[in-house]
PDB file of C-alpha atoms in Angstrom:
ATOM      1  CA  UNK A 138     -54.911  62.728 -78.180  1.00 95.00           C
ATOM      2  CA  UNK A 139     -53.883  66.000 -79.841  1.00 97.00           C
ATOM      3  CA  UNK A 140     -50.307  65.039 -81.817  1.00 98.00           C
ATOM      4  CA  UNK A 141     -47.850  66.618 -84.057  1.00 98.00           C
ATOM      5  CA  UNK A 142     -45.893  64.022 -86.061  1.00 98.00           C
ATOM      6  CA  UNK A 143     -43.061  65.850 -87.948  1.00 98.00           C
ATOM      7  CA  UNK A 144     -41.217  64.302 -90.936  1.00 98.00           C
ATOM      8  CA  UNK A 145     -37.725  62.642 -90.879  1.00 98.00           C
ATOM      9  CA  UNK A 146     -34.326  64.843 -90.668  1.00 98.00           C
ATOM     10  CA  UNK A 147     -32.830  66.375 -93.985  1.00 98.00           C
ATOM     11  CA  UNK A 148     -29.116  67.209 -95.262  1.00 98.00           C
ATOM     12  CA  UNK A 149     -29.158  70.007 -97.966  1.00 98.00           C
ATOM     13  CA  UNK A 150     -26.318  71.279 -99.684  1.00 98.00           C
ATOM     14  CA  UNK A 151     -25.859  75.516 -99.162  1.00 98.00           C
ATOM     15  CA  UNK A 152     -28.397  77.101-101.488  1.00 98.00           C
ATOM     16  CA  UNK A 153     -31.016  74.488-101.961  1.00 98.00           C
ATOM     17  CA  UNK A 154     -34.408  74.485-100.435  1.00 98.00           C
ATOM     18  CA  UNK A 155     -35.946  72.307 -97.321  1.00 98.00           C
ATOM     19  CA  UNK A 156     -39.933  71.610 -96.623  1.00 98.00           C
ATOM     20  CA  UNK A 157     -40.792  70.202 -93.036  1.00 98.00           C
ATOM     21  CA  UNK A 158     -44.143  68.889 -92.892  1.00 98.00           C
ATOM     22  CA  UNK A 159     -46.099  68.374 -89.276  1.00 98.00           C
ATOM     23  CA  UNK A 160     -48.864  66.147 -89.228  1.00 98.00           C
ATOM     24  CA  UNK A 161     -52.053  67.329 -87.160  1.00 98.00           C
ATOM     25  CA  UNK A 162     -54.354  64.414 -85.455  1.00 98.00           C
ATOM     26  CA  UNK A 163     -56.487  64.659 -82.395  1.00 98.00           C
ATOM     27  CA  UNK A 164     -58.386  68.256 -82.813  1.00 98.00           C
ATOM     28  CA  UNK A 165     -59.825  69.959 -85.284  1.00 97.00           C
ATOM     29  CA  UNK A 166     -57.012  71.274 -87.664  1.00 98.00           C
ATOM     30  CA  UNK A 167     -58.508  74.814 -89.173  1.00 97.00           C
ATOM     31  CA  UNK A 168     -59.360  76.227 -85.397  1.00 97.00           C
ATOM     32  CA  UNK A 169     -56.183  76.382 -84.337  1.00 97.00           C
ATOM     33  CA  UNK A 170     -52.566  78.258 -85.517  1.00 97.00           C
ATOM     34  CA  UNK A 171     -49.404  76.432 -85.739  1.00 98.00           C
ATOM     35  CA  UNK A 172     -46.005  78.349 -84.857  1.00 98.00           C
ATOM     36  CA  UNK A 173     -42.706  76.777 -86.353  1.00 98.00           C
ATOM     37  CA  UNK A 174     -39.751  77.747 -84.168  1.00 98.00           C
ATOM     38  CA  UNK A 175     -35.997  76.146 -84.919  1.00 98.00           C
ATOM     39  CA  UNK A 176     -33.081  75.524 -82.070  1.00 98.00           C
ATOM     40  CA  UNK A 177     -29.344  75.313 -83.482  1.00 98.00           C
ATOM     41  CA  UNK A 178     -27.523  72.850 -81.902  1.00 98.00           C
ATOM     42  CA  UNK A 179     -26.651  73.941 -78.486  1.00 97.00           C
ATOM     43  CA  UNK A 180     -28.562  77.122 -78.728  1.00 98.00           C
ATOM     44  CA  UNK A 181     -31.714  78.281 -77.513  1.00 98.00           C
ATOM     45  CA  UNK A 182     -35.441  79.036 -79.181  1.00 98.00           C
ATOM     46  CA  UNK A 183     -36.275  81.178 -82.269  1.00 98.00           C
ATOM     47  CA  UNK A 184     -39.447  82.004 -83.186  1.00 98.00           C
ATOM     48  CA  UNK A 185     -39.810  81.920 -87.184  1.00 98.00           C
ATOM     49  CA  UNK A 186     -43.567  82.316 -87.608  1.00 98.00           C
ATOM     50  CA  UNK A 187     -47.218  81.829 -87.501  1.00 98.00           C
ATOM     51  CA  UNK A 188     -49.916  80.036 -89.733  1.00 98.00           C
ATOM     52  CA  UNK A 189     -53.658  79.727 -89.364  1.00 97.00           C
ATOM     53  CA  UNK A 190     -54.711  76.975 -90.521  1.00 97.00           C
ATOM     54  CA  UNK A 191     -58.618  77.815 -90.941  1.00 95.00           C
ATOM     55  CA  UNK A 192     -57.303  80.811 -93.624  1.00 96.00           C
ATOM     56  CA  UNK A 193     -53.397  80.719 -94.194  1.00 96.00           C
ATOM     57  CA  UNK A 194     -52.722  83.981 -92.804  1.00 97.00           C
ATOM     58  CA  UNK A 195     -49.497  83.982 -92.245  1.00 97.00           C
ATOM     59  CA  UNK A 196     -46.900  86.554 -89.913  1.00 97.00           C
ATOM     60  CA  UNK A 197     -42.975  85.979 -90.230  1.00 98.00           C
ATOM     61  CA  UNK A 198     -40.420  87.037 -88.287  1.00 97.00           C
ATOM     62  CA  UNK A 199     -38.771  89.858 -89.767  1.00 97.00           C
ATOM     63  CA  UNK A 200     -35.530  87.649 -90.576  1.00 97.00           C
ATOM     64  CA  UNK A 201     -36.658  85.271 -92.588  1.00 97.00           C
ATOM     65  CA  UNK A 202     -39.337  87.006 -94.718  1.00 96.00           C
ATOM     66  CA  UNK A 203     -38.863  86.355 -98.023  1.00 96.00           C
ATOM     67  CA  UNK A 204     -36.921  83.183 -97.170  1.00 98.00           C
ATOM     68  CA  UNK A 205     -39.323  81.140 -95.749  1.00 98.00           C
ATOM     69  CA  UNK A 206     -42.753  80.074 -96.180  1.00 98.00           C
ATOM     70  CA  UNK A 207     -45.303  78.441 -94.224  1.00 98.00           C
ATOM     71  CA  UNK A 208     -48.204  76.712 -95.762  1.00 98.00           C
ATOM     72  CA  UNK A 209     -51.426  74.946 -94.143  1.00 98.00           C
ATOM     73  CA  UNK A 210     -53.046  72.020 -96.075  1.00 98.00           C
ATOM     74  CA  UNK A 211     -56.839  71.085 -94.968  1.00 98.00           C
ATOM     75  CA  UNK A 212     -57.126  68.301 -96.610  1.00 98.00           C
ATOM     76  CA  UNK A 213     -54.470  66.328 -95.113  1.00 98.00           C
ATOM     77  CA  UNK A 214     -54.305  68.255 -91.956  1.00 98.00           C
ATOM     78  CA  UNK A 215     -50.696  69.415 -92.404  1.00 98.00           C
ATOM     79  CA  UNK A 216     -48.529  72.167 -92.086  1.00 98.00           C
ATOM     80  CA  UNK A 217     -45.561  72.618 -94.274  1.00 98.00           C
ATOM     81  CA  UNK A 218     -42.414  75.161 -93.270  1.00 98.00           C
ATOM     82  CA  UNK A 219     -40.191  75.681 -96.503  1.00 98.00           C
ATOM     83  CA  UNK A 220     -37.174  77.270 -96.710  1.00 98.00           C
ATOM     84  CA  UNK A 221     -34.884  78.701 -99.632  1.00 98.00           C
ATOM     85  CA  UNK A 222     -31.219  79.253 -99.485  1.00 98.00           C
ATOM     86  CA  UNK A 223     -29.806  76.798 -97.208  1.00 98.00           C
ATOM     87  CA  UNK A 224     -26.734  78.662 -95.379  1.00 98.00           C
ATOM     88  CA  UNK A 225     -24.910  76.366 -92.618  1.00 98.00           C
ATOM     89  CA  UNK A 226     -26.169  78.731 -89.887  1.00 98.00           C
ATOM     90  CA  UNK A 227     -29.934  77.045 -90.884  1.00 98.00           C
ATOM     91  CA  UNK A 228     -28.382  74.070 -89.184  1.00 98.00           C
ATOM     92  CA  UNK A 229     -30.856  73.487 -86.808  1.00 98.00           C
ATOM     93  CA  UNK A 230     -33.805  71.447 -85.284  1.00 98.00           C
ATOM     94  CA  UNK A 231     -37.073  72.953 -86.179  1.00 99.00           C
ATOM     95  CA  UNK A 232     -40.193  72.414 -84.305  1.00 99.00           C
ATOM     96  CA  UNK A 233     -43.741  73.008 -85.338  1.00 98.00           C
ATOM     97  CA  UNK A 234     -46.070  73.952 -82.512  1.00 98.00           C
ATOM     98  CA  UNK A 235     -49.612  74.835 -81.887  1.00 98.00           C
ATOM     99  CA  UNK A 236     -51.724  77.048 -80.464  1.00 97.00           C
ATOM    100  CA  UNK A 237     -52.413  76.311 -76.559  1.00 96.00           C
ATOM    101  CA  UNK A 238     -56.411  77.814 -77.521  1.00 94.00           C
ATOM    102  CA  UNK A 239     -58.547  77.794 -80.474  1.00 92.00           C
ATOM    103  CA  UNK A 240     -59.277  81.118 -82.771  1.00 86.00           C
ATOM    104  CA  UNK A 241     -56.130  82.370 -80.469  1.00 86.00           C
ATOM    105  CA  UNK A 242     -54.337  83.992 -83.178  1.00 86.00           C
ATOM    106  CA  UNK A 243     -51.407  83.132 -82.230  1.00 90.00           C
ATOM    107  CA  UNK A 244     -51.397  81.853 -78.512  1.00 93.00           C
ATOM    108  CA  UNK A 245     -48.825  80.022 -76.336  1.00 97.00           C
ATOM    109  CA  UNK A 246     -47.346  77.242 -77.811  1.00 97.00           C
ATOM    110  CA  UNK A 247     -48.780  73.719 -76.880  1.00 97.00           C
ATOM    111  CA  UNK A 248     -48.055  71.076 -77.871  1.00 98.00           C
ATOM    112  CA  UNK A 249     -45.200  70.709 -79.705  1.00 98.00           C
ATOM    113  CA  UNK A 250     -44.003  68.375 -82.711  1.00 98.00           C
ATOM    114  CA  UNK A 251     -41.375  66.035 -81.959  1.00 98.00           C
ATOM    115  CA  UNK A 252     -38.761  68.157 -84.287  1.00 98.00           C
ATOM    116  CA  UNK A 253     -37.061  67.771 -87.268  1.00 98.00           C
ATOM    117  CA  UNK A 254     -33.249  68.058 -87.644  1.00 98.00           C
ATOM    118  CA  UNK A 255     -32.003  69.189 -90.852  1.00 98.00           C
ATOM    119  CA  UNK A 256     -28.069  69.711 -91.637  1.00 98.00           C
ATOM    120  CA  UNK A 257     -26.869  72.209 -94.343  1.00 98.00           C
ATOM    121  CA  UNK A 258     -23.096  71.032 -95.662  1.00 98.00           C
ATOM    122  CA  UNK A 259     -21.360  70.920 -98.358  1.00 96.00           C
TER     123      UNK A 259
ATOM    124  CA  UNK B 295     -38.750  93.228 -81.073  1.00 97.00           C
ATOM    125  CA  UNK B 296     -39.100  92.718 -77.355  1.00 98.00           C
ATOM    126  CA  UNK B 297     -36.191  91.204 -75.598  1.00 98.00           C
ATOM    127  CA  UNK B 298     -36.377  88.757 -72.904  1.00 98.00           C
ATOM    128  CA  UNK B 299     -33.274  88.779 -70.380  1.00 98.00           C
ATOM    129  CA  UNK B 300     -33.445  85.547 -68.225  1.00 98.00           C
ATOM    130  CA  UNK B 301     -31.405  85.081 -65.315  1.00 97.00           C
ATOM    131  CA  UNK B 302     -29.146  83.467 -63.900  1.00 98.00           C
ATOM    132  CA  UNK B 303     -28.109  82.134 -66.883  1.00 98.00           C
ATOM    133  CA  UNK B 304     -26.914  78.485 -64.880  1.00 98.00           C
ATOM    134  CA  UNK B 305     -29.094  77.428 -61.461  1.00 98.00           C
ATOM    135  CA  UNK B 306     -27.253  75.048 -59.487  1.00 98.00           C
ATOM    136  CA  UNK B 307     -29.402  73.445 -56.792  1.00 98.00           C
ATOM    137  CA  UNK B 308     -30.135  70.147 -54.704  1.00 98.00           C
ATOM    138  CA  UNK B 309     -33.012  68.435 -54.918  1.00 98.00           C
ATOM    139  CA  UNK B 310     -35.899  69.518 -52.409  1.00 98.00           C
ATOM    140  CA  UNK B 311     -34.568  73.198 -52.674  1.00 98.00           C
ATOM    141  CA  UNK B 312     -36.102  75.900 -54.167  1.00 98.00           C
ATOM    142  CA  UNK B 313     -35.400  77.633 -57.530  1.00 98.00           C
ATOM    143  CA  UNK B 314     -36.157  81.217 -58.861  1.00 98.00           C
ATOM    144  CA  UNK B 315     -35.978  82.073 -62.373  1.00 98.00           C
ATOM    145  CA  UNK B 316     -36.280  84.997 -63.559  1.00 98.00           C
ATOM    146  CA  UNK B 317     -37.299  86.666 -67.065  1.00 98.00           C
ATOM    147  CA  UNK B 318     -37.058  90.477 -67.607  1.00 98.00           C
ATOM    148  CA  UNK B 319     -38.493  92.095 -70.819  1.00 98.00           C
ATOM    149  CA  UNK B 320     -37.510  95.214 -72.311  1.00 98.00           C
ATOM    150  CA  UNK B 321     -40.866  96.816 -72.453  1.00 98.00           C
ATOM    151  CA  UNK B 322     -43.926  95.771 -71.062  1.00 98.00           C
ATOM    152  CA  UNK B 323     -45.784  92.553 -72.358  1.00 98.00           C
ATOM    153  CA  UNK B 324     -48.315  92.829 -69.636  1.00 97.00           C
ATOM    154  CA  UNK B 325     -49.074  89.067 -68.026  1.00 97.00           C
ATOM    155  CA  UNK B 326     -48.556  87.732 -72.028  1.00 98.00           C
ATOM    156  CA  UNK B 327     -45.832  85.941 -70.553  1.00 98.00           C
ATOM    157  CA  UNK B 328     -45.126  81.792 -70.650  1.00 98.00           C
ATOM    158  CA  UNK B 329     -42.780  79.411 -69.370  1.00 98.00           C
ATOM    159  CA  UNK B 330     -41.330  76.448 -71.265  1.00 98.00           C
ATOM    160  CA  UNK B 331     -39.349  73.475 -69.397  1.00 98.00           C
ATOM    161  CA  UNK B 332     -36.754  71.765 -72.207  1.00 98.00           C
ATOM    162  CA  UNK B 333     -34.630  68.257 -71.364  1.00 98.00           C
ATOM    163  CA  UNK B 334     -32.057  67.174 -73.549  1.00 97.00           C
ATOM    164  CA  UNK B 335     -32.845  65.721 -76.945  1.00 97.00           C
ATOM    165  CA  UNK B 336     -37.268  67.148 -76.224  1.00 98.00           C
ATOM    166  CA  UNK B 337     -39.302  69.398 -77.476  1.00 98.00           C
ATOM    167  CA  UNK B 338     -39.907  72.570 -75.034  1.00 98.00           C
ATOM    168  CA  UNK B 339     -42.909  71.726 -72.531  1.00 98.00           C
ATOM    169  CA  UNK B 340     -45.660  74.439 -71.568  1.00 98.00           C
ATOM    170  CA  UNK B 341     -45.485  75.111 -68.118  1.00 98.00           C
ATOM    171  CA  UNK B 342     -46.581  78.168 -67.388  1.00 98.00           C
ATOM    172  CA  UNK B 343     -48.814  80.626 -69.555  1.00 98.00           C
ATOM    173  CA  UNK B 344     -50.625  84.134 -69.039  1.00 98.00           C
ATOM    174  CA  UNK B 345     -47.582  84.741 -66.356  1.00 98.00           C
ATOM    175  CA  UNK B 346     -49.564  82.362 -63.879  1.00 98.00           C
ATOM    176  CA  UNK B 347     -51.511  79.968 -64.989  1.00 98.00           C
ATOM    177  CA  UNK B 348     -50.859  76.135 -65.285  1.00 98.00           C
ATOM    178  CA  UNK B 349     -52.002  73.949 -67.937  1.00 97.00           C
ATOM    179  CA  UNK B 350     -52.882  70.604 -67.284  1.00 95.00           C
ATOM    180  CA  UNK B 351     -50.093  68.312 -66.319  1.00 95.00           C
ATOM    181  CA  UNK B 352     -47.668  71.088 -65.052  1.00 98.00           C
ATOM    182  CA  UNK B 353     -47.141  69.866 -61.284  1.00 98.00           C
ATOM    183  CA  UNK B 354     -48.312  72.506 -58.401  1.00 98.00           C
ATOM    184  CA  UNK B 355     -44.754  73.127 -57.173  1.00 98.00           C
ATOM    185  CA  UNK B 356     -44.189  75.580 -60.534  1.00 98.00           C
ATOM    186  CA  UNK B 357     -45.791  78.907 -59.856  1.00 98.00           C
ATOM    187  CA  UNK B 358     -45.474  81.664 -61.966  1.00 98.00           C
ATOM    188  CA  UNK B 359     -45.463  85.809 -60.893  1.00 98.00           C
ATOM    189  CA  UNK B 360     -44.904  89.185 -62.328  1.00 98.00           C
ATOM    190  CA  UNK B 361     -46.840  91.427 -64.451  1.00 98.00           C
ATOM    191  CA  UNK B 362     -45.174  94.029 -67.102  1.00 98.00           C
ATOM    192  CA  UNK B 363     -41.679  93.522 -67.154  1.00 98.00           C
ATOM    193  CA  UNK B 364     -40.455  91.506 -64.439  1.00 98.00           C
ATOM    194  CA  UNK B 365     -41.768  87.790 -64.273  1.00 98.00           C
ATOM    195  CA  UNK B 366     -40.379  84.985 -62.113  1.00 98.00           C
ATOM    196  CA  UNK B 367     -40.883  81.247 -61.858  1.00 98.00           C
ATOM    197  CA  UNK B 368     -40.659  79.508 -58.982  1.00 98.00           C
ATOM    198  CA  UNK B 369     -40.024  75.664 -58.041  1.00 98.00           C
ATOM    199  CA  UNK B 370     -41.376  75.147 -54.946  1.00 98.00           C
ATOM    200  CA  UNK B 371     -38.992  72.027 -54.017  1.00 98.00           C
ATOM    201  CA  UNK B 372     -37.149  70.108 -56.657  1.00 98.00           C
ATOM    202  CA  UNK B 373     -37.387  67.072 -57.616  1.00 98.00           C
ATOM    203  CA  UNK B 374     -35.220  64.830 -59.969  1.00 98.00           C
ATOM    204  CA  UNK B 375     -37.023  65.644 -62.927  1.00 98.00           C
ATOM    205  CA  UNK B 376     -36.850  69.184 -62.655  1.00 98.00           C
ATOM    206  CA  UNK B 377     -33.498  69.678 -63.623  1.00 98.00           C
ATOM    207  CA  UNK B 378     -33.697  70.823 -67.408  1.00 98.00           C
ATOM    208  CA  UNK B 379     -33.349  74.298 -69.158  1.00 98.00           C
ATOM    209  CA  UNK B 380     -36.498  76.883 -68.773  1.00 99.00           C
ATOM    210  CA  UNK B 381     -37.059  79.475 -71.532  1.00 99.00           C
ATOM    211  CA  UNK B 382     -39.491  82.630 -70.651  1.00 98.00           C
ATOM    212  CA  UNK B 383     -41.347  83.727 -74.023  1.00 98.00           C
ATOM    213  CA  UNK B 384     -43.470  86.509 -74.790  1.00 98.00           C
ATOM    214  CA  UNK B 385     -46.792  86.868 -76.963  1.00 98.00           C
ATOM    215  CA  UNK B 386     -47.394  90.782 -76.458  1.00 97.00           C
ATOM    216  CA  UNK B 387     -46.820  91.438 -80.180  1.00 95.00           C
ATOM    217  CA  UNK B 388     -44.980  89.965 -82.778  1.00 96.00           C
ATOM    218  CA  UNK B 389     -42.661  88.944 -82.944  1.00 97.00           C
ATOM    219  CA  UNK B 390     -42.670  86.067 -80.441  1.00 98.00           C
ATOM    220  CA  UNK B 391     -39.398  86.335 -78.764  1.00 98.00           C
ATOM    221  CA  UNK B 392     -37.810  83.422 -76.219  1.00 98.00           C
ATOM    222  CA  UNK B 393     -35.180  84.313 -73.473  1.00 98.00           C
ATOM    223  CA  UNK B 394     -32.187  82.988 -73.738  1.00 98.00           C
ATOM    224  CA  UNK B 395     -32.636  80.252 -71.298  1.00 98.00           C
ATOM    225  CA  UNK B 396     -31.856  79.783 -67.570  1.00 98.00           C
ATOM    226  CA  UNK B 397     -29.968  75.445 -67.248  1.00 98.00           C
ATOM    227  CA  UNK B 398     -31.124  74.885 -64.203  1.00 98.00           C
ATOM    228  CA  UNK B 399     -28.376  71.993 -62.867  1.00 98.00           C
ATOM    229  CA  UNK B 400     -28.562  69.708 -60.023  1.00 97.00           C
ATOM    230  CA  UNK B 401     -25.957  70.582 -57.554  1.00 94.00           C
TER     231      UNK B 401
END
């Protein structure tokens, strides 16, 4: 069946850097996108941005260009979400997701991985 | 950025009743409009996607309505399980955007 298996939570120090990974199985990995949306604690959804996996193309939201980067590795049919500059407001769970249809460019989000927590604190 | 207003923001209701959600966006994102169901300590859940359609696995008592701006979701008659937070999210243009969140609590 069609799984995302996320790595393991994280605690980063403010300033340094965190990489999620999000292990595809079950479907073919370069027809589809993969969204990566985070949740602080107690808080609702925010969309971060889009990959395709069959070219890396890439489209960030606005906030976090320049922060963040999202990478797509066909080989071992994962997608990576790094980002630089821990602050304690990054304190979140983030989730990678995929498109609901293939070639969508960017469809409805379906399914989902089973998140990663990571903690920035001094 | 379009911005999705979901309300009420808490739902408290008895099992076998029926719940209306609603999600209003600040332009119009045609039917590009989804429904996510989220329990405590999950990942969000597609329910509903393209304003009205189910997926496979999303029970027949969620329906979904509206075209444009106004959208609503509707539980039919709740059961147990139903009792979880529902976010509304757009894919009209980017960027994707979530409402808030409507906790829908049992009564």
């Amino acid at each position: 069946q069609v799984q995302l298996v996320q790595s393991g939570a994280e605690v980063k120090k403010p300033g340094a850097s965190v990489k999620v990974s999000c292990k595809a199985a079950g479907y073919t990995f370069i027809s589809y996108g993969i969204s990566w949306v985070r949740q602080a604690p107690g808080q609702g959804l925010e969309w971060m941005g889009w990959i395709s996996a069959y070219n890396g193309n890439t489209n960030y939201a606005q906030k976090f260009q320049g922060r963040v980067t999202m990478t797509a590795d066909t080989s071992t049919t994962t997608a990576y979400m790094e980002v630089r500059s821990l602050r304690s407001d990054d304190t979140a769970v983030y989730y990678c997701a995929r498109d609901l249809r293939m070639a969508a460019g960017g469809d409805w989000f379906d399914p989902w991985g089973q998140g990663t927590l990571v903690i920035v604190a001094s | 950025e379009i911005v999705l207003t979901q309300s009420p923001a808490t739902l408290s209701l008895s099992p076998g009743e029926r719940a209306t959600l609603s999600c209003r966006a600040s332009q119009s994102v045609s039917n590009f409009l989804a429904w996510y169901q989220q329990k405590p300590g999950q990942p969000p859940r597609l329910l509903i996607y393209d304003a009205s359609n189910r997926p496979t696995g999303t029970p027949a008592r969620f329906s979904g309505s509206g075209s444009g701006t106004d959208f609503t979701l509707t539980i039919s008659s709740l059961e147990p399980e139903d009792f979880a937070v529902y976010y509304c999210q757009q894919r009209y243009n980017w960027p994707r955007t979530f409402g808030q969140g409507t906790k829908l609590e049992s009564k």
